[in-house]
Structures are given as C-alpha cells and as structure tokens.
mmCIF file of C-alpha atoms in Angstrom:
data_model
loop_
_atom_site.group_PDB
_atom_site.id
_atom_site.type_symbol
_atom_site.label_atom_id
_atom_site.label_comp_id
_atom_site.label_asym_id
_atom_site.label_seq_id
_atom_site.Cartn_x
_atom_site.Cartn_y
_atom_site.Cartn_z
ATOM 1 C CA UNK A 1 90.214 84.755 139.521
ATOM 2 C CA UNK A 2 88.303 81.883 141.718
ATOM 3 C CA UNK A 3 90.625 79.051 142.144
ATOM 4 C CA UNK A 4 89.263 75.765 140.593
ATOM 5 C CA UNK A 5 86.693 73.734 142.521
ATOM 6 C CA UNK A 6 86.025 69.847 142.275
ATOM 7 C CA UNK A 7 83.596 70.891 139.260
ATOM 8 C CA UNK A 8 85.765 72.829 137.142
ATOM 9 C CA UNK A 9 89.146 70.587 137.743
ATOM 10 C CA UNK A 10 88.601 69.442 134.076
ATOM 11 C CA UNK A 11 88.626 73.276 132.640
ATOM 12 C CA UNK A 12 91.349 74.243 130.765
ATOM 13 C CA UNK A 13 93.551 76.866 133.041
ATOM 14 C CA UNK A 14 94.118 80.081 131.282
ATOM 15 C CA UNK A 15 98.009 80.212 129.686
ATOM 16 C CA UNK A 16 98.876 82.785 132.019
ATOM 17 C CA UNK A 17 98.129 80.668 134.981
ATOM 18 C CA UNK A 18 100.810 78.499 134.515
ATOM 19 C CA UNK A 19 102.998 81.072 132.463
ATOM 20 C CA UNK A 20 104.381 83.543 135.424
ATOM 21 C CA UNK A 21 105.521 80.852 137.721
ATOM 22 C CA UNK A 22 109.047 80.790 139.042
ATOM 23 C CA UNK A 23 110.417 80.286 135.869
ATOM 24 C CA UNK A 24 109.447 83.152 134.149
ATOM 25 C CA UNK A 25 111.685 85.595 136.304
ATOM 26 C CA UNK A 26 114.883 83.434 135.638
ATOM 27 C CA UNK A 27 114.562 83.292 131.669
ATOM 28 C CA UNK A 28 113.121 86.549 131.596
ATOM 29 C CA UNK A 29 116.351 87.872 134.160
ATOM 30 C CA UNK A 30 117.037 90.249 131.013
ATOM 31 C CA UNK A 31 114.145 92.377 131.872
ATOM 32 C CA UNK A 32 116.272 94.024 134.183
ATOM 33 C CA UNK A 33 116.212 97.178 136.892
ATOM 34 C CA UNK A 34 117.919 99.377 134.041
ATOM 35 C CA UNK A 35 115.217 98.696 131.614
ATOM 36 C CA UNK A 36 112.601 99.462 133.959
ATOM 37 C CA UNK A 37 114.689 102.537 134.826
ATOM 38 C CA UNK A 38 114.397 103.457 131.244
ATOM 39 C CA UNK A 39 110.803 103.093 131.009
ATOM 40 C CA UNK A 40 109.994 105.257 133.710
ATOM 41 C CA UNK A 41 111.747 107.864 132.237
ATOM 42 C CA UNK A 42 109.238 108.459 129.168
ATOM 43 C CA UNK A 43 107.365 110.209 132.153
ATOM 44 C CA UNK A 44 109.594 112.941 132.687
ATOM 45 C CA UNK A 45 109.646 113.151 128.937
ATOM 46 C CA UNK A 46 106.247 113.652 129.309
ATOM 47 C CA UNK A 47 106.467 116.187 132.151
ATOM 48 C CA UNK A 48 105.000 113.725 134.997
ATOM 49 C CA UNK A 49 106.685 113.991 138.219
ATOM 50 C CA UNK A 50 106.213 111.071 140.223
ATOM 51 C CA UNK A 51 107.019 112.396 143.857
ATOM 52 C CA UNK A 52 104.273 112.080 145.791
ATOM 53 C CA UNK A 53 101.878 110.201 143.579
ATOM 54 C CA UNK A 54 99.627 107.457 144.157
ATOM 55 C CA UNK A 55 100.694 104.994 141.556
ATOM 56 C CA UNK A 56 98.541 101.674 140.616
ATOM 57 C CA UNK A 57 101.094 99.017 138.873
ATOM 58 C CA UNK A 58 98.883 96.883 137.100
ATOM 59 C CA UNK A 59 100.864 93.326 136.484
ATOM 60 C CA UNK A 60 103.837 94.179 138.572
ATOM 61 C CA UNK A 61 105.297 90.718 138.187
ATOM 62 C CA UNK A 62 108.425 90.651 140.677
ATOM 63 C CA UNK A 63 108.500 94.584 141.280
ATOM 64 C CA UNK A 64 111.102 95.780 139.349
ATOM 65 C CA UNK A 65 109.138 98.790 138.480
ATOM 66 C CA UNK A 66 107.511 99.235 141.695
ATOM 67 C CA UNK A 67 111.327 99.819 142.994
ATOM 68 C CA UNK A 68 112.174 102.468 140.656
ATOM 69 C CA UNK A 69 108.776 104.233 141.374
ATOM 70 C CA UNK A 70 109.158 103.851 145.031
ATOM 71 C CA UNK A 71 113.571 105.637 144.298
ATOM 72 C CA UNK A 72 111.221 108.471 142.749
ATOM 73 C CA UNK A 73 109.617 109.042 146.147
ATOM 74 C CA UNK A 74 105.924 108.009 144.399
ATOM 75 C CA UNK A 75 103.477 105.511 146.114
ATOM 76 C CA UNK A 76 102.882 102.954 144.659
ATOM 77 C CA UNK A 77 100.673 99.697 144.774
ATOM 78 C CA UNK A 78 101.912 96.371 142.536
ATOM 79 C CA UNK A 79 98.626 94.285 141.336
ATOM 80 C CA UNK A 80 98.899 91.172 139.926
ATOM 81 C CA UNK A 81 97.373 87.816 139.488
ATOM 82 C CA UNK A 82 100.963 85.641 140.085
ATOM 83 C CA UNK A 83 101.000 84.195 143.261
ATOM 84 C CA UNK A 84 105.049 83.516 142.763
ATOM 85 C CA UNK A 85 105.786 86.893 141.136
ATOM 86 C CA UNK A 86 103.787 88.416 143.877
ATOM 87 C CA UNK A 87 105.884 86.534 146.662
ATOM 88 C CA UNK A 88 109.288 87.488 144.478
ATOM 89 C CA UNK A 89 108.365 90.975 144.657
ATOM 90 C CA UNK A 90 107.858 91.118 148.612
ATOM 91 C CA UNK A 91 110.644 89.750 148.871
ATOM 92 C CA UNK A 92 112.567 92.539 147.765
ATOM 93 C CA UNK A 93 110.627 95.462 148.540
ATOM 94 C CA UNK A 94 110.147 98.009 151.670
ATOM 95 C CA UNK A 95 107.723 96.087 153.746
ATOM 96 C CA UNK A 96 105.461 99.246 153.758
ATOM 97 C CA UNK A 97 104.952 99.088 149.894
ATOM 98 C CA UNK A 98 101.822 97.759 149.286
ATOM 99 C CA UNK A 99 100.818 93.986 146.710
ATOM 100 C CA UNK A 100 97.579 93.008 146.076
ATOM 101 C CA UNK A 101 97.010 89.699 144.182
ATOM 102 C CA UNK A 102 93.740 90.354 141.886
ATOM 103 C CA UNK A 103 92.378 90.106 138.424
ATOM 104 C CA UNK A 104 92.785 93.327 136.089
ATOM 105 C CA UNK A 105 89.198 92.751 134.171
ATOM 106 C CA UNK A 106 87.947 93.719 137.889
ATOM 107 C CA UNK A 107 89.700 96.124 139.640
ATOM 108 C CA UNK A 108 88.934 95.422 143.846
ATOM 109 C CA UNK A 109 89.986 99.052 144.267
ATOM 110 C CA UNK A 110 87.782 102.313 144.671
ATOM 111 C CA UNK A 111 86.866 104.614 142.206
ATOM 112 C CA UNK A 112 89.048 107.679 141.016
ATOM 113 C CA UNK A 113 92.103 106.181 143.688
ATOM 114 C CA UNK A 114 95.069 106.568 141.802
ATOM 115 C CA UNK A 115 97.246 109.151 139.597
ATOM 116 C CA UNK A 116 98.651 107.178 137.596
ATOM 117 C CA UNK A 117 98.547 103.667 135.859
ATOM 118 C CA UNK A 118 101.060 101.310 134.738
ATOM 119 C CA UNK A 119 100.714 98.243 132.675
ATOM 120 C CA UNK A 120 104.387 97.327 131.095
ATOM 121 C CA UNK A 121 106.078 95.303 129.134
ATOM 122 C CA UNK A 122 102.850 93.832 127.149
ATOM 123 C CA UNK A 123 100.636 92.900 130.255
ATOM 124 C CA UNK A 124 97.592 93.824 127.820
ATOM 125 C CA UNK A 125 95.547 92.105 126.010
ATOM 126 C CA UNK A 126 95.839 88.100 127.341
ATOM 127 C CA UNK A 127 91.959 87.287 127.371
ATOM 128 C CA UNK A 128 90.050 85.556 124.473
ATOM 129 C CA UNK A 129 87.678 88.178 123.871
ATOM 130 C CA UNK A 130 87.466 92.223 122.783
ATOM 131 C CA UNK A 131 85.361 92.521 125.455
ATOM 132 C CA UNK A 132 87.383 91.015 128.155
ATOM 133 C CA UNK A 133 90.343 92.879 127.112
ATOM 134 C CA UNK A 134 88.447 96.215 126.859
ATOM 135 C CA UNK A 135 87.158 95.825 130.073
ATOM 136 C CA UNK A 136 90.550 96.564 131.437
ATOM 137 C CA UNK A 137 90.763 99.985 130.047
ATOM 138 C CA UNK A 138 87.496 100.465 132.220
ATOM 139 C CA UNK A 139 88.912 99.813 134.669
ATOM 140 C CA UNK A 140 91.904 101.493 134.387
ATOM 141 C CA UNK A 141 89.342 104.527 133.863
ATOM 142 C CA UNK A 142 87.602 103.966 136.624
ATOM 143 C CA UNK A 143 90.229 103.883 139.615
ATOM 144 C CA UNK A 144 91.949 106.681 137.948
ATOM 145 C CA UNK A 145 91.257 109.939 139.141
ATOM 146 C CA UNK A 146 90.304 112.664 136.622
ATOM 147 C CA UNK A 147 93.835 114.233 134.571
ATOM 148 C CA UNK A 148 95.183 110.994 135.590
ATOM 149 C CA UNK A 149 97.132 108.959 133.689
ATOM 150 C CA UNK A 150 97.648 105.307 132.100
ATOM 151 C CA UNK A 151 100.845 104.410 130.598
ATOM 152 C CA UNK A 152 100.460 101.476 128.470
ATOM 153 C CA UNK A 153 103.320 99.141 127.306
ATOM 154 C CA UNK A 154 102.647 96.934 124.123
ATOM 155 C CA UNK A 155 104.380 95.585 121.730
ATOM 156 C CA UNK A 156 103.547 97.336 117.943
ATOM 157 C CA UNK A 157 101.730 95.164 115.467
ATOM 158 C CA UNK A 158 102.951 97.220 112.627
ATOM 159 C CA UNK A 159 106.368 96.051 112.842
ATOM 160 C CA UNK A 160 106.297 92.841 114.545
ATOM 161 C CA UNK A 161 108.540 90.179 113.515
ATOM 162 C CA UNK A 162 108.473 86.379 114.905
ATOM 163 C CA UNK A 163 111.479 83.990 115.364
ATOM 164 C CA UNK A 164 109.977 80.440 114.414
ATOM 165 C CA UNK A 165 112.177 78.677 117.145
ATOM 166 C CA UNK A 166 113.933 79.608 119.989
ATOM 167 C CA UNK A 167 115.367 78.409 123.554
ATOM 168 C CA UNK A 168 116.054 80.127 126.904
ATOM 169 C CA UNK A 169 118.173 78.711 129.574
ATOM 170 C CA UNK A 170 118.418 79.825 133.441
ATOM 171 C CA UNK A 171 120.106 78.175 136.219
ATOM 172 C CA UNK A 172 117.263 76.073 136.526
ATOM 173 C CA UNK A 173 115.341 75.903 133.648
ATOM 174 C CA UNK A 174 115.156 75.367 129.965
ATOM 175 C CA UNK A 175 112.932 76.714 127.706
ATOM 176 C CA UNK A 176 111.365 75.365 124.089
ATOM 177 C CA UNK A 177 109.179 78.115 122.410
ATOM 178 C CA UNK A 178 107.838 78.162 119.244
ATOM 179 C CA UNK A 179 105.795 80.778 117.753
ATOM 180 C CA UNK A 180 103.100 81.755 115.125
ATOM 181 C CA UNK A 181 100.504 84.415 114.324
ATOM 182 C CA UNK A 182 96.949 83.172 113.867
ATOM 183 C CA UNK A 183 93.597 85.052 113.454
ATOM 184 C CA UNK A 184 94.864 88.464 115.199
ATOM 185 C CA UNK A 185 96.971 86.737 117.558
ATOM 186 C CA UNK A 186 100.596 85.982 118.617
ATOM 187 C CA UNK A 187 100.655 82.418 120.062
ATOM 188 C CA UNK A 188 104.294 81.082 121.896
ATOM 189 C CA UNK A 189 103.976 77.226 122.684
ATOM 190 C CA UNK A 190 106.480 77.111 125.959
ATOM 191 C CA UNK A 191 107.983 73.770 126.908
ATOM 192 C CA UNK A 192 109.360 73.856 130.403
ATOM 193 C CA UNK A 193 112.438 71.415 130.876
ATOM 194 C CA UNK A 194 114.708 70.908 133.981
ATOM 195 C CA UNK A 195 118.099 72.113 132.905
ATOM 196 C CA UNK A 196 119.779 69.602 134.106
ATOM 197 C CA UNK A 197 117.589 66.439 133.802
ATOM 198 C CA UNK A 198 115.626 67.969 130.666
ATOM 199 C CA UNK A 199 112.765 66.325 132.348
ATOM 200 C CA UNK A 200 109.240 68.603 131.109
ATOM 201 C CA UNK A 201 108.621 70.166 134.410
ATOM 202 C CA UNK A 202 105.343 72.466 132.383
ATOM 203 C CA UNK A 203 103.926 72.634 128.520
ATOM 204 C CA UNK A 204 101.420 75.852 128.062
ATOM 205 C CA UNK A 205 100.938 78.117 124.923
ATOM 206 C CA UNK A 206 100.665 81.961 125.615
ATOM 207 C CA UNK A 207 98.536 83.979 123.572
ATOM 208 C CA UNK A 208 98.426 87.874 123.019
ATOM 209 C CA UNK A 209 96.045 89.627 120.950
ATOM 210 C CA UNK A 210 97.937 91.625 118.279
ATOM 211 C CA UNK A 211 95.704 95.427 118.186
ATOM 212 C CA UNK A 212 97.150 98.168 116.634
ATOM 213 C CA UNK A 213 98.031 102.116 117.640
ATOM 214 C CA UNK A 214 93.967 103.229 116.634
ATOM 215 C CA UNK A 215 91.684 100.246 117.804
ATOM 216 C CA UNK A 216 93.478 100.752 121.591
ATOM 217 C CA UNK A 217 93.142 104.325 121.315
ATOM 218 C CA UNK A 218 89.275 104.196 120.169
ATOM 219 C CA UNK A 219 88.566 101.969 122.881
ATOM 220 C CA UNK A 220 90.524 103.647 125.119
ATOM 221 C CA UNK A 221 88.138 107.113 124.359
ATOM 222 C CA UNK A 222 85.268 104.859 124.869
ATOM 223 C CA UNK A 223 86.483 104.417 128.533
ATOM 224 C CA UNK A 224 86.988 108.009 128.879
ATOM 225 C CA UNK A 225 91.165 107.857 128.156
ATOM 226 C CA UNK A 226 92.355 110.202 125.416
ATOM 227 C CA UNK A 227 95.472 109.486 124.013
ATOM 228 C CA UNK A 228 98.222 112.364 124.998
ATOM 229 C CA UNK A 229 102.093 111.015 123.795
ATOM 230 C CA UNK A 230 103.224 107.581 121.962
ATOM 231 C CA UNK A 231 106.608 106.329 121.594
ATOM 232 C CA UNK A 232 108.446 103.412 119.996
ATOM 233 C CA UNK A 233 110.740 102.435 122.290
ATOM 234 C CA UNK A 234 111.948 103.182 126.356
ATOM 235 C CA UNK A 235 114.608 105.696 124.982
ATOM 236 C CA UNK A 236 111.483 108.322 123.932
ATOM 237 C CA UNK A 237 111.795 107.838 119.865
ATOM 238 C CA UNK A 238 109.010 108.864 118.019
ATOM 239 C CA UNK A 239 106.416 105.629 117.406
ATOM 240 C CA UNK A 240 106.799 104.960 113.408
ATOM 241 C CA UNK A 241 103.683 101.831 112.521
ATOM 242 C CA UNK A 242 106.449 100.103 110.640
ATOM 243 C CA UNK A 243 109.615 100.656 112.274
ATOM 244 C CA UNK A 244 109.103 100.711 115.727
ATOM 245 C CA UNK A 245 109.795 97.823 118.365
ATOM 246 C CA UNK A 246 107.106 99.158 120.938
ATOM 247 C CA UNK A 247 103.878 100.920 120.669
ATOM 248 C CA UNK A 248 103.725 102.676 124.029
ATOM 249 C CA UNK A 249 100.415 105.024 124.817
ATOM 250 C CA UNK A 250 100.447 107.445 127.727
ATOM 251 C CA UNK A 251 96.458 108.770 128.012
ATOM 252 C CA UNK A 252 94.958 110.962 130.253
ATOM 253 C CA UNK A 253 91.715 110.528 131.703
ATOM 254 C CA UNK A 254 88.797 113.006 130.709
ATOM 255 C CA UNK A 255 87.413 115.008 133.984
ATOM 256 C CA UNK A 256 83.964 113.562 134.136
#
C-alpha cells in the first residue's frame, strides 16, 4: 500500500487504515491465545501436522497465532499491512520469527513458497470490489506450493445476526459501534473515545463483504484451491448455512 503523497492527501484512507491501530488489540483483548489455540487445532482434525512447515500468516495482527504455530515447531512468517499490530507482534515473539508489513492483493513473496496459509478471524474480504477481493485467493494460490493448503476464517452469511448498538471499553479506550447490512455488506461505524476524557481520539466505518460457503469456493477453484473440510466453529462442528457462527474453508491447492 503506497503511503499518501502531497497529491492524494485529500483521498479517503481505506477503513482498515485507521481500524488496526493500537486500539484494536485492547478492545479486541478477548481474541485471546486460547482461541487461537483452538483454531489451530481444526488442523489436526484435518490430519495437518505443522512441525516443520513453512507457514504464511496472512493478517497476523499482533501474533497470537504466529505463537501457537511457532509451540507446534512450524515456521512461520506473519504478513500484514498494520504498522502497530506489526510492532505488537515483535514485541512478543522469538526475534528469529520472521514479519513482513505488505498488502495481501499482492503478495511480495515467491511463487509456490509456503505449505500452508492462514487468514483468521475474518481478514477476507475488506476491498470494494470482487475483483480486489478475489485477487487474494490468487495469491494465496500462487505462493502456495502444490497439496498446500489455505485455511480460511470467515464469518457465515447464512446465519449472521447484527447487534444495532454496542460499546467496548479497554484501559484506554472507548468504543461506539453501530452496525448495518447494506448491498452485500456488513458496515460497523467505530467511534474512538478516550476513556477517560471521552474526547474522539478516531471516527472510521469498517466494511466486510458478506459471500457465502459457494461463491468463495467457486472462486477459490478458479485460483486453483479446491475446497477439502468446512466447519462452523474452532471446536470442529460440522458448518450448518443457518446455524453456524463461522464458515471456515480449509482448501488444498491443485498440483499444476
């Protein structure tokens, strides 16, 4: 993502910018070490072992899965586009475990690198367009080597339900959300407050695409990823369209 330049100040900033800043990890503290723990073990479900394997962590945020990986003696890289998140996660990782700040519609990384992809807790599907958001199962394609595989993390359309109003509250921080579904989208207006002061310290409204269980997997065979095991939720029930909390995909790349 370039950074903006004296003739682009006036552009609107993408939502996602501003939304992973150093607030996100305190009112999002919840998504804890145990959860990710949990996750992870829908590969063993799946009869993945992760010792040994080069593992690409696409929007690692502050590295709470990279940690667990790294306890299951894989290697793993954490991508993502936070430059706070990023510095959170080095902070509490090996030194020798590898970040990389980048965008995930183009992957700076070499063709057929990588064993396996993550992309958790719905880091899919931000971008305005099909296209944009496609691109990233490309690209996911493309580092992966072939039999790899991408676990995707989304939230499931089918049984979605929105709270209207809400607020969060950290040490720090306050948050104001409100939410609503328009044209094939979730949208959460965030207000930002100081905790203390209640002074607006940021304002942005985060927007998620809302596909369901077949248009992910189609596009996901267009990029060469056929879809192998779905779940509904980090404990390994089955996925059910109307039931389930998650919709999570684990595909396997074709050999080429």
């Amino acid at each position: 993502m370039p950074e903006d330049s004296g003739a682009n100040r006036s552009v609107k900033k993408p939502w996602y910018i501003d939304g992973f800043g150093a607030h996100y990890l305190e009112l999002y503290a919840h998504r804890n070490e145990r959860e990710a723990e949990q996750a992870l073990k829908l590969l063993t479900l799946a009869g993945l072992p992760l010792k040994g394997l080069r593992v690409l962590d696409l929007a690692c945020g502050g590295g709470r899965h990279l940690r667990q990986l790294r306890r299951r003696g894989a290697k793993p890289l954490g991508l993502d586009l936070s430059r706070p998140l990023l510095e959170e996660a080095q902070k509490n990782l090996p030194r020798d475990l590898s970040l990389l700040r980048a965008d995930m519609r183009k992957l700076p990384l070499q063709d057929e690198t990588f064993s396996l992809v993550l992309c958790m807790f719905t880091s899919f599907a931000y971008f305005q367009s099909d296209r944009e958001n496609w691109s990233v199962l490309h690209e996911v394609a493309r580092v992966l080597e072939d039999g790899g595989h991408y676990l995707l993390d989304f939230l499931n359309r089918g049984s979605l339900q929105i709270q209207a109003e809400s607020e969060r509250e950290g040490e720090h921080f306050r948050a104001l959300e409100s939410r609503r579904i328009e044209k094939g989208r979730v949208h959460k207006k965030v207000r930002i407050l100081d905790r203390v002061t209640l002074e607006e310290k940021l304002e942005y409204e985060e927007s998620v695409r809302l596909y369901s269980r077949s248009e992910i997997r189609d596009a996901a065979e267009e990029s060469g990823l056929t879809l192998v095991q779905e779940w509904g939720t980090y404990l390994g029930d089955p996925w059910e369209e109307g039931k389930s909390p998650r919709l999570i995909l684990l595909f396997q790349r074709v050999p080429r």
